[in-house]
């Protein structure tokens, strides 16, 4: 048995421990470092999970967008694997956004859900990428499936600028952007709150790369199995 | 005013969701590795016979 670890395995271990440290630091900041917000009380701490989950979902869908364009251009399966893996992670975190949002909204707005532009466009984004995953699950594997999925992956991303600007273009219940706003970077927030949010955003970004690595490995193992099955079929 | 129950519920969903997803990824990878090993073993057996 070879006890030595390969370079990707070693970088995977480093990323794992960095993510654990990042998440632990973020949790410490969320529950012990940042003071309780005056008007909303402790429930406002949901923001430190809600915004990073939204960031992670948008970033994941951005990777789907870029990988899908590169797949259509280069016709390389590797880009298709990146898009598929990232889409699944995006859907998981977009689901968390759609769950934590209503939990935060109920005590503050008095309603679990309102059909305003931000909430509705986020729900549409989630539905688009769920449809993307369903398409991949129902169409026979091959380049046609990858092509159809790439088109949906690219088109779906167009909803993200709409989500971002929805609170500026229309009157909504949802608050306006707090980190990137017209007044400048992080100007609408107390420094300790901004630091805590940035720590949480950093930790969730590390978590994204960790999950992406795991998900890509699954897809590559599936490809290897398919390849060996074909080899076996032709050898008989 | 603090609505601690809502904060607790949000945490349960976030961390529970993340852990559940990591768990399913691990299970899927384990099952696929097992399939791969079986397939490799059967291919080796075929080539020997």
Tab-separated table of C-alpha atoms in Angstrom:
chain	number	residue	atom	x	y	z
A	1	UNK	CA	0.000	0.000	0.000
A	2	UNK	CA	1.418	3.370	-1.027
A	3	UNK	CA	1.181	5.774	1.902
A	4	UNK	CA	2.308	8.808	-0.099
A	5	UNK	CA	-0.398	11.268	-1.160
A	6	UNK	CA	-0.589	12.784	-4.629
A	7	UNK	CA	-0.485	16.553	-5.196
A	8	UNK	CA	-4.283	16.869	-5.848
A	9	UNK	CA	-5.002	14.819	-2.698
A	10	UNK	CA	-2.677	17.013	-0.673
A	11	UNK	CA	-4.233	20.235	-2.011
A	12	UNK	CA	-7.647	18.693	-1.218
A	13	UNK	CA	-6.556	18.169	2.395
A	14	UNK	CA	-5.251	21.729	2.629
A	15	UNK	CA	-8.549	23.064	1.214
A	16	UNK	CA	-10.544	20.882	3.638
A	17	UNK	CA	-8.715	22.228	6.700
A	18	UNK	CA	-8.800	25.799	5.370
A	19	UNK	CA	-12.576	25.490	4.898
A	20	UNK	CA	-13.019	24.062	8.420
A	21	UNK	CA	-10.942	26.909	9.878
A	22	UNK	CA	-12.853	29.462	7.782
A	23	UNK	CA	-16.252	28.153	8.862
A	24	UNK	CA	-15.195	27.957	12.529
A	25	UNK	CA	-13.935	31.563	12.390
A	26	UNK	CA	-17.159	32.696	10.680
A	27	UNK	CA	-19.283	30.945	13.331
A	28	UNK	CA	-17.247	32.561	16.099
A	29	UNK	CA	-17.740	35.978	14.485
A	30	UNK	CA	-21.482	35.437	13.897
A	31	UNK	CA	-22.318	34.279	17.420
A	32	UNK	CA	-19.627	35.845	19.620
A	33	UNK	CA	-17.920	38.754	17.856
A	34	UNK	CA	-20.621	40.762	16.137
A	35	UNK	CA	-23.011	42.685	18.446
A	36	UNK	CA	-26.769	42.110	18.241
A	37	UNK	CA	-28.469	44.434	15.772
A	38	UNK	CA	-30.659	47.042	17.558
A	39	UNK	CA	-33.905	46.960	15.558
A	40	UNK	CA	-34.208	43.305	14.454
A	41	UNK	CA	-32.483	41.622	17.409
A	42	UNK	CA	-30.689	38.246	17.271
A	43	UNK	CA	-32.720	36.998	14.292
A	44	UNK	CA	-30.750	39.435	12.083
A	45	UNK	CA	-27.787	37.032	12.446
A	46	UNK	CA	-29.520	34.918	9.772
A	47	UNK	CA	-28.102	37.481	7.332
A	48	UNK	CA	-24.600	36.006	7.829
A	49	UNK	CA	-25.804	32.695	6.346
A	50	UNK	CA	-28.418	34.054	3.958
A	51	UNK	CA	-26.173	36.442	1.985
A	52	UNK	CA	-23.198	34.000	1.733
A	53	UNK	CA	-25.590	31.237	0.555
A	54	UNK	CA	-26.884	33.627	-2.134
A	55	UNK	CA	-23.328	34.613	-3.089
A	56	UNK	CA	-22.280	30.953	-3.330
A	57	UNK	CA	-25.335	30.096	-5.485
A	58	UNK	CA	-24.704	33.048	-7.839
A	59	UNK	CA	-20.992	32.232	-8.064
A	60	UNK	CA	-21.808	28.571	-8.793
A	61	UNK	CA	-24.210	29.608	-11.577
A	62	UNK	CA	-21.552	31.969	-12.941
A	63	UNK	CA	-19.185	28.988	-13.189
A	64	UNK	CA	-21.980	27.072	-14.989
A	65	UNK	CA	-22.318	30.027	-17.394
A	66	UNK	CA	-18.570	30.248	-18.137
A	67	UNK	CA	-18.080	26.451	-18.335
A	68	UNK	CA	-21.096	26.097	-20.650
A	69	UNK	CA	-19.718	28.727	-23.037
A	70	UNK	CA	-16.322	27.008	-22.971
A	71	UNK	CA	-17.968	23.620	-23.580
A	72	UNK	CA	-19.872	24.902	-26.629
A	73	UNK	CA	-16.678	26.467	-27.921
A	74	UNK	CA	-14.100	23.727	-27.171
A	75	UNK	CA	-16.411	20.649	-27.112
A	76	UNK	CA	-14.385	19.333	-24.188
A	77	UNK	CA	-16.222	17.050	-21.702
A	78	UNK	CA	-14.141	18.539	-18.876
A	79	UNK	CA	-16.092	21.839	-19.142
A	80	UNK	CA	-19.383	19.947	-19.154
A	81	UNK	CA	-18.342	18.226	-15.902
A	82	UNK	CA	-17.513	21.622	-14.346
A	83	UNK	CA	-20.901	23.039	-15.411
A	84	UNK	CA	-22.893	20.051	-14.141
A	85	UNK	CA	-21.051	19.894	-10.811
A	86	UNK	CA	-21.354	23.620	-10.208
A	87	UNK	CA	-25.068	23.652	-11.121
A	88	UNK	CA	-25.850	21.032	-8.477
A	89	UNK	CA	-24.004	23.002	-5.775
A	90	UNK	CA	-25.752	26.179	-6.949
A	91	UNK	CA	-29.173	24.553	-6.597
A	92	UNK	CA	-28.360	23.312	-3.071
A	93	UNK	CA	-27.352	26.800	-1.908
A	94	UNK	CA	-30.138	28.567	-3.814
A	95	UNK	CA	-32.522	26.232	-1.909
A	96	UNK	CA	-30.907	27.386	1.364
A	97	UNK	CA	-31.455	31.024	0.291
A	98	UNK	CA	-35.130	30.289	-0.379
A	99	UNK	CA	-35.459	28.574	3.017
A	100	UNK	CA	-33.521	31.046	5.200
A	101	UNK	CA	-35.144	34.073	3.509
A	102	UNK	CA	-38.713	33.244	4.639
A	103	UNK	CA	-37.455	32.226	8.123
A	104	UNK	CA	-35.907	35.703	8.428
A	105	UNK	CA	-38.863	37.439	6.758
A	106	UNK	CA	-41.602	36.034	9.005
A	107	UNK	CA	-40.607	37.834	12.246
A	108	UNK	CA	-39.496	41.015	10.432
A	109	UNK	CA	-42.088	41.467	7.641
A	110	UNK	CA	-44.838	39.458	9.276
A	111	UNK	CA	-45.083	37.141	6.237
A	112	UNK	CA	-43.142	34.075	5.099
A	113	UNK	CA	-43.245	35.107	1.449
A	114	UNK	CA	-44.203	38.105	-0.665
A	115	UNK	CA	-44.290	38.067	-4.451
A	116	UNK	CA	-41.880	40.971	-4.879
A	117	UNK	CA	-39.315	41.242	-7.685
A	118	UNK	CA	-36.281	39.993	-5.708
A	119	UNK	CA	-37.965	36.941	-4.197
A	120	UNK	CA	-39.800	35.979	-7.380
A	121	UNK	CA	-36.726	36.309	-9.623
A	122	UNK	CA	-34.699	34.189	-7.147
A	123	UNK	CA	-37.396	31.511	-7.193
A	124	UNK	CA	-37.306	31.599	-11.019
A	125	UNK	CA	-33.505	31.166	-10.916
A	126	UNK	CA	-33.909	28.110	-8.688
A	127	UNK	CA	-36.554	26.645	-11.032
A	128	UNK	CA	-34.314	27.212	-14.088
A	129	UNK	CA	-31.396	25.306	-12.581
A	130	UNK	CA	-33.627	22.557	-11.181
A	131	UNK	CA	-34.887	22.199	-14.787
A	132	UNK	CA	-31.226	22.139	-15.908
A	133	UNK	CA	-30.502	19.201	-13.577
A	134	UNK	CA	-33.737	17.429	-14.601
A	135	UNK	CA	-32.773	17.837	-18.260
A	136	UNK	CA	-29.408	16.246	-17.547
A	137	UNK	CA	-31.125	13.429	-15.686
A	138	UNK	CA	-33.661	12.642	-18.390
A	139	UNK	CA	-31.764	13.040	-21.667
A	140	UNK	CA	-29.532	10.134	-22.729
A	141	UNK	CA	-25.873	10.860	-21.987
A	142	UNK	CA	-23.783	12.195	-24.838
A	143	UNK	CA	-22.843	15.403	-26.554
A	144	UNK	CA	-26.510	16.335	-27.309
A	145	UNK	CA	-27.338	16.305	-23.585
A	146	UNK	CA	-24.298	18.443	-22.828
A	147	UNK	CA	-25.239	20.897	-25.597
A	148	UNK	CA	-28.873	21.298	-24.447
A	149	UNK	CA	-27.721	21.690	-20.839
A	150	UNK	CA	-25.113	24.289	-21.851
A	151	UNK	CA	-27.789	26.397	-23.572
A	152	UNK	CA	-30.018	26.274	-20.455
A	153	UNK	CA	-26.995	26.974	-18.235
A	154	UNK	CA	-26.131	30.100	-20.223
A	155	UNK	CA	-29.718	31.361	-20.545
A	156	UNK	CA	-30.427	30.780	-16.840
A	157	UNK	CA	-27.559	32.993	-15.777
A	158	UNK	CA	-29.233	35.995	-17.425
A	159	UNK	CA	-31.650	36.010	-14.461
A	160	UNK	CA	-28.851	36.934	-12.018
A	161	UNK	CA	-28.367	40.594	-13.108
A	162	UNK	CA	-32.166	40.878	-12.948
A	163	UNK	CA	-32.099	39.584	-9.336
A	164	UNK	CA	-29.331	42.025	-8.394
A	165	UNK	CA	-30.971	45.100	-9.925
A	166	UNK	CA	-34.559	44.130	-9.017
A	167	UNK	CA	-34.350	45.976	-5.675
A	168	UNK	CA	-33.143	49.111	-7.456
A	169	UNK	CA	-35.499	49.020	-10.454
A	170	UNK	CA	-38.702	48.134	-8.581
A	171	UNK	CA	-40.190	48.882	-5.173
A	172	UNK	CA	-39.596	45.754	-3.101
A	173	UNK	CA	-39.864	44.505	0.478
A	174	UNK	CA	-36.330	43.133	0.174
A	175	UNK	CA	-33.553	45.464	1.436
A	176	UNK	CA	-31.196	47.119	-1.068
A	177	UNK	CA	-27.610	45.784	-1.578
A	178	UNK	CA	-25.505	46.295	1.544
A	179	UNK	CA	-21.998	45.351	0.409
A	180	UNK	CA	-21.831	46.762	-3.118
A	181	UNK	CA	-23.975	49.879	-3.331
A	182	UNK	CA	-23.950	53.204	-5.166
A	183	UNK	CA	-22.469	54.861	-2.031
A	184	UNK	CA	-19.412	52.581	-2.065
A	185	UNK	CA	-18.141	49.254	-0.759
A	186	UNK	CA	-19.737	48.275	2.555
A	187	UNK	CA	-20.831	51.829	3.371
A	188	UNK	CA	-24.342	50.813	4.432
A	189	UNK	CA	-23.046	48.646	7.288
A	190	UNK	CA	-21.281	48.821	10.648
A	191	UNK	CA	-17.584	47.744	10.441
A	192	UNK	CA	-17.968	44.713	12.756
A	193	UNK	CA	-20.988	43.553	10.762
A	194	UNK	CA	-19.092	44.010	7.502
A	195	UNK	CA	-16.059	42.063	8.805
A	196	UNK	CA	-18.322	39.223	10.003
A	197	UNK	CA	-20.150	39.113	6.686
A	198	UNK	CA	-16.866	39.105	4.729
A	199	UNK	CA	-15.535	36.262	6.934
A	200	UNK	CA	-18.689	34.273	6.244
A	201	UNK	CA	-18.498	35.027	2.514
A	202	UNK	CA	-14.864	33.850	2.462
A	203	UNK	CA	-15.684	30.633	4.339
A	204	UNK	CA	-18.598	29.830	2.005
A	205	UNK	CA	-16.385	30.473	-1.041
A	206	UNK	CA	-13.843	27.950	0.294
A	207	UNK	CA	-16.724	25.528	0.920
A	208	UNK	CA	-17.800	25.938	-2.710
A	209	UNK	CA	-14.368	24.895	-4.023
A	210	UNK	CA	-14.258	21.950	-1.608
A	211	UNK	CA	-17.700	20.710	-2.733
A	212	UNK	CA	-16.864	21.324	-6.397
A	213	UNK	CA	-13.765	19.126	-6.094
A	214	UNK	CA	-15.833	16.296	-4.549
A	215	UNK	CA	-18.601	16.614	-7.136
A	216	UNK	CA	-16.148	16.637	-10.085
A	217	UNK	CA	-14.530	13.468	-8.709
A	218	UNK	CA	-17.947	11.728	-8.765
A	219	UNK	CA	-18.525	12.686	-12.397
A	220	UNK	CA	-15.036	11.518	-13.411
A	221	UNK	CA	-15.540	8.166	-11.659
A	222	UNK	CA	-18.873	7.775	-13.545
A	223	UNK	CA	-17.055	8.473	-16.831
A	224	UNK	CA	-14.401	5.880	-15.974
A	225	UNK	CA	-17.107	3.290	-15.245
A	226	UNK	CA	-18.876	4.066	-18.550
A	227	UNK	CA	-15.557	3.791	-20.403
A	228	UNK	CA	-14.764	0.401	-18.822
A	229	UNK	CA	-18.307	-0.873	-19.513
A	230	UNK	CA	-17.910	0.016	-23.200
A	231	UNK	CA	-14.466	-1.604	-23.262
A	232	UNK	CA	-15.961	-4.767	-21.773
A	233	UNK	CA	-18.824	-4.744	-24.284
A	234	UNK	CA	-16.460	-4.465	-27.256
A	235	UNK	CA	-14.103	-7.135	-25.906
A	236	UNK	CA	-16.922	-9.761	-25.931
B	1	UNK	CA	-37.946	40.686	19.819
B	2	UNK	CA	-34.979	38.349	19.381
B	3	UNK	CA	-37.003	35.524	17.783
B	4	UNK	CA	-34.368	32.966	18.758
B	5	UNK	CA	-36.527	30.122	17.467
B	6	UNK	CA	-36.275	31.522	13.939
B	7	UNK	CA	-32.488	31.921	14.254
B	8	UNK	CA	-32.231	28.340	15.485
B	9	UNK	CA	-34.427	27.044	12.638
B	10	UNK	CA	-32.334	28.892	10.022
B	11	UNK	CA	-29.155	27.377	11.483
B	12	UNK	CA	-30.642	23.893	11.491
B	13	UNK	CA	-31.567	24.207	7.804
B	14	UNK	CA	-28.231	25.727	6.725
B	15	UNK	CA	-25.873	23.395	8.578
B	16	UNK	CA	-28.179	20.390	8.257
B	17	UNK	CA	-28.486	21.031	4.524
B	18	UNK	CA	-24.741	21.410	4.025
B	19	UNK	CA	-23.932	18.287	6.076
B	20	UNK	CA	-26.625	16.273	4.294
B	21	UNK	CA	-25.229	17.314	0.907
B	22	UNK	CA	-21.652	16.398	1.950
B	23	UNK	CA	-22.951	13.051	3.243
B	24	UNK	CA	-24.762	12.269	-0.038
B	25	UNK	CA	-21.639	13.223	-2.035
B	26	UNK	CA	-19.539	10.827	0.082
B	27	UNK	CA	-22.116	8.017	-0.276
B	28	UNK	CA	-22.338	8.479	-4.053
B	29	UNK	CA	-18.555	8.479	-4.394
B	30	UNK	CA	-18.210	5.343	-2.217
B	31	UNK	CA	-20.846	3.483	-4.248
B	32	UNK	CA	-19.201	4.462	-7.538
B	33	UNK	CA	-15.729	3.450	-6.313
B	34	UNK	CA	-17.150	0.072	-5.316
B	35	UNK	CA	-18.712	-0.351	-8.788
B	36	UNK	CA	-15.430	0.661	-10.401
B	37	UNK	CA	-13.432	-1.872	-8.391
B	38	UNK	CA	-15.913	-4.655	-9.238
B	39	UNK	CA	-15.790	-3.733	-12.915
B	40	UNK	CA	-11.994	-3.678	-12.937
B	41	UNK	CA	-11.884	-7.060	-11.199
B	42	UNK	CA	-14.314	-8.570	-13.698
B	43	UNK	CA	-12.320	-7.136	-16.630
B	44	UNK	CA	-9.117	-8.618	-15.204
B	45	UNK	CA	-10.877	-11.965	-14.807
B	46	UNK	CA	-12.084	-11.804	-18.440
B	47	UNK	CA	-8.615	-11.030	-19.750
B	48	UNK	CA	-7.065	-13.904	-17.778
B	49	UNK	CA	-9.547	-16.493	-19.055
